[in-house]
PDB file of C-alpha atoms in Angstrom:
ATOM      1  CA  UNK U   1       0.000   0.000   0.000  1.00 43.00           C
ATOM      2  CA  UNK U   2       1.187   3.466  -0.794  1.00 46.00           C
ATOM      3  CA  UNK U   3       0.835   6.321   1.615  1.00 48.00           C
ATOM      4  CA  UNK U   4       2.234   9.858   1.579  1.00 52.00           C
ATOM      5  CA  UNK U   5       5.552  10.157   3.388  1.00 52.00           C
ATOM      6  CA  UNK U   6       5.910  12.904   5.976  1.00 49.00           C
ATOM      7  CA  UNK U   7       8.884  11.609   7.999  1.00 51.00           C
ATOM      8  CA  UNK U   8      11.681  13.986   8.861  1.00 66.00           C
ATOM      9  CA  UNK U   9      14.540  11.689   9.918  1.00 84.00           C
ATOM     10  CA  UNK U  10      16.566   9.812   7.311  1.00 87.00           C
ATOM     11  CA  UNK U  11      17.015   6.884   9.717  1.00 87.00           C
ATOM     12  CA  UNK U  12      13.241   6.681  10.198  1.00 88.00           C
ATOM     13  CA  UNK U  13      12.696   6.668   6.431  1.00 89.00           C
ATOM     14  CA  UNK U  14      15.273   3.893   5.918  1.00 88.00           C
ATOM     15  CA  UNK U  15      13.767   1.763   8.681  1.00 88.00           C
ATOM     16  CA  UNK U  16      10.224   2.245   7.348  1.00 89.00           C
ATOM     17  CA  UNK U  17      11.004   1.466   3.677  1.00 88.00           C
ATOM     18  CA  UNK U  18      12.808  -1.846   3.317  1.00 86.00           C
ATOM     19  CA  UNK U  19      13.485  -1.252  -0.357  1.00 86.00           C
ATOM     20  CA  UNK U  20      15.854   1.630   0.479  1.00 91.00           C
ATOM     21  CA  UNK U  21      19.437   0.633   1.306  1.00 91.00           C
ATOM     22  CA  UNK U  22      22.370   2.730   2.494  1.00 91.00           C
ATOM     23  CA  UNK U  23      25.397   2.028   0.301  1.00 92.00           C
ATOM     24  CA  UNK U  24      29.043   2.129   1.478  1.00 92.00           C
ATOM     25  CA  UNK U  25      29.503   5.174  -0.773  1.00 91.00           C
ATOM     26  CA  UNK U  26      27.094   7.057   1.558  1.00 90.00           C
ATOM     27  CA  UNK U  27      24.298   7.086  -1.014  1.00 93.00           C
ATOM     28  CA  UNK U  28      20.841   5.536  -0.795  1.00 93.00           C
ATOM     29  CA  UNK U  29      19.763   2.943  -3.367  1.00 93.00           C
ATOM     30  CA  UNK U  30      16.141   2.139  -4.140  1.00 91.00           C
ATOM     31  CA  UNK U  31      15.707  -1.569  -4.931  1.00 86.00           C
ATOM     32  CA  UNK U  32      12.372  -0.946  -6.651  1.00 84.00           C
ATOM     33  CA  UNK U  33      13.528   1.560  -9.281  1.00 86.00           C
ATOM     34  CA  UNK U  34      17.314   1.147  -9.096  1.00 88.00           C
ATOM     35  CA  UNK U  35      17.837   4.858  -8.436  1.00 92.00           C
ATOM     36  CA  UNK U  36      20.723   6.056  -6.278  1.00 94.00           C
ATOM     37  CA  UNK U  37      19.923   9.088  -4.156  1.00 93.00           C
ATOM     38  CA  UNK U  38      21.989  11.483  -2.061  1.00 93.00           C
ATOM     39  CA  UNK U  39      21.564  11.036   1.703  1.00 90.00           C
ATOM     40  CA  UNK U  40      19.205  14.002   1.880  1.00 89.00           C
ATOM     41  CA  UNK U  41      15.737  13.783   3.442  1.00 90.00           C
ATOM     42  CA  UNK U  42      14.154  16.031   0.800  1.00 90.00           C
ATOM     43  CA  UNK U  43      15.610  14.029  -2.104  1.00 92.00           C
ATOM     44  CA  UNK U  44      14.485  10.714  -0.611  1.00 92.00           C
ATOM     45  CA  UNK U  45      11.015  12.059   0.144  1.00 92.00           C
ATOM     46  CA  UNK U  46      10.695  13.403  -3.412  1.00 93.00           C
ATOM     47  CA  UNK U  47      11.634   9.966  -4.759  1.00 94.00           C
ATOM     48  CA  UNK U  48       9.171   8.125  -2.496  1.00 92.00           C
ATOM     49  CA  UNK U  49       6.346  10.466  -3.482  1.00 93.00           C
ATOM     50  CA  UNK U  50       7.325  10.434  -7.157  1.00 92.00           C
ATOM     51  CA  UNK U  51       5.519   8.955 -10.116  1.00 91.00           C
ATOM     52  CA  UNK U  52       8.191   6.384 -11.089  1.00 89.00           C
ATOM     53  CA  UNK U  53       8.373   4.895  -7.595  1.00 91.00           C
ATOM     54  CA  UNK U  54       4.593   4.600  -7.313  1.00 88.00           C
ATOM     55  CA  UNK U  55       4.337   3.051 -10.771  1.00 85.00           C
ATOM     56  CA  UNK U  56       7.099   0.543 -10.017  1.00 82.00           C
ATOM     57  CA  UNK U  57       5.378  -0.503  -6.795  1.00 83.00           C
ATOM     58  CA  UNK U  58       2.036  -0.928  -8.548  1.00 81.00           C
ATOM     59  CA  UNK U  59       2.964  -2.538 -11.854  1.00 76.00           C
ATOM     60  CA  UNK U  60       6.114  -4.541 -11.431  1.00 71.00           C
ATOM     61  CA  UNK U  61       5.166  -6.352  -8.231  1.00 74.00           C
ATOM     62  CA  UNK U  62       1.981  -7.947  -9.588  1.00 84.00           C
ATOM     63  CA  UNK U  63       2.005 -11.751  -9.819  1.00 86.00           C
ATOM     64  CA  UNK U  64       1.602 -12.684 -13.492  1.00 88.00           C
ATOM     65  CA  UNK U  65       1.925 -16.447 -12.921  1.00 88.00           C
ATOM     66  CA  UNK U  66      -1.813 -16.957 -13.496  1.00 89.00           C
ATOM     67  CA  UNK U  67      -1.205 -16.297 -17.219  1.00 88.00           C
ATOM     68  CA  UNK U  68       1.507 -18.961 -17.586  1.00 89.00           C
ATOM     69  CA  UNK U  69       2.374 -20.920 -19.769  1.00 90.00           C
ATOM     70  CA  UNK U  70       0.963 -18.549 -22.408  1.00 92.00           C
ATOM     71  CA  UNK U  71       2.402 -15.306 -21.062  1.00 92.00           C
ATOM     72  CA  UNK U  72       5.886 -15.670 -19.575  1.00 93.00           C
ATOM     73  CA  UNK U  73       8.636 -13.275 -18.394  1.00 91.00           C
ATOM     74  CA  UNK U  74      10.630 -11.712 -21.228  1.00 92.00           C
ATOM     75  CA  UNK U  75      14.110 -13.214 -21.644  1.00 93.00           C
ATOM     76  CA  UNK U  76      16.065  -9.963 -21.858  1.00 91.00           C
ATOM     77  CA  UNK U  77      13.799  -7.136 -20.599  1.00 85.00           C
ATOM     78  CA  UNK U  78      12.661  -7.438 -17.000  1.00 79.00           C
ATOM     79  CA  UNK U  79       9.979  -4.774 -17.500  1.00 80.00           C
ATOM     80  CA  UNK U  80       8.153  -6.856 -20.118  1.00 89.00           C
ATOM     81  CA  UNK U  81       6.367 -10.156 -20.607  1.00 93.00           C
ATOM     82  CA  UNK U  82       6.236 -12.329 -23.722  1.00 95.00           C
ATOM     83  CA  UNK U  83       3.150 -13.996 -25.191  1.00 93.00           C
ATOM     84  CA  UNK U  84       3.865 -17.456 -26.618  1.00 92.00           C
ATOM     85  CA  UNK U  85       0.543 -17.481 -28.494  1.00 91.00           C
ATOM     86  CA  UNK U  86       0.782 -14.190 -30.405  1.00 92.00           C
ATOM     87  CA  UNK U  87       4.611 -13.866 -30.234  1.00 93.00           C
ATOM     88  CA  UNK U  88       4.329 -10.291 -28.897  1.00 94.00           C
ATOM     89  CA  UNK U  89       6.246  -8.409 -26.233  1.00 94.00           C
ATOM     90  CA  UNK U  90       3.894  -7.015 -23.572  1.00 93.00           C
ATOM     91  CA  UNK U  91       4.446  -4.285 -21.027  1.00 89.00           C
ATOM     92  CA  UNK U  92       4.057  -5.305 -17.387  1.00 87.00           C
ATOM     93  CA  UNK U  93       0.954  -3.204 -16.983  1.00 86.00           C
ATOM     94  CA  UNK U  94      -1.868  -5.222 -15.394  1.00 88.00           C
ATOM     95  CA  UNK U  95      -4.606  -3.568 -17.480  1.00 89.00           C
ATOM     96  CA  UNK U  96      -2.731  -4.183 -20.745  1.00 90.00           C
ATOM     97  CA  UNK U  97      -2.014  -7.823 -19.856  1.00 91.00           C
ATOM     98  CA  UNK U  98      -5.668  -8.427 -19.022  1.00 91.00           C
ATOM     99  CA  UNK U  99      -6.804  -6.806 -22.292  1.00 92.00           C
ATOM    100  CA  UNK U 100      -4.327  -8.913 -24.279  1.00 91.00           C
ATOM    101  CA  UNK U 101      -5.368 -12.101 -22.488  1.00 89.00           C
ATOM    102  CA  UNK U 102      -9.043 -11.439 -23.327  1.00 91.00           C
ATOM    103  CA  UNK U 103      -8.385 -10.041 -26.823  1.00 89.00           C
ATOM    104  CA  UNK U 104      -9.340 -11.459 -30.233  1.00 87.00           C
ATOM    105  CA  UNK U 105      -5.843 -12.484 -31.325  1.00 83.00           C
ATOM    106  CA  UNK U 106      -5.163 -14.353 -28.093  1.00 79.00           C
ATOM    107  CA  UNK U 107      -8.503 -16.178 -27.987  1.00 80.00           C
ATOM    108  CA  UNK U 108      -8.334 -17.484 -31.578  1.00 71.00           C
TER     109      UNK U 108
END
């Protein structure tokens, strides 16, 4: 679940969000998006409240195993899926996957 962040301490933010790690280079790495951030509260808060972080939490953590063996993870691009029926690359967007799965080309 996403909720707006209003914490003021960097230590509190790091303890609350398990996907944020402090690197030996004194930077903060987000495991969800792969971004490296300076150890600044404002920068970390902006990232946590940003569009890319929210989208990554929503889209890329959905379980797509219910579509297997027809729709499988893409071999080279971790942000996509591959349809073995239509031979198409699909974005990991739940609405798009559902539309493809119920579409004319897939159901033929």
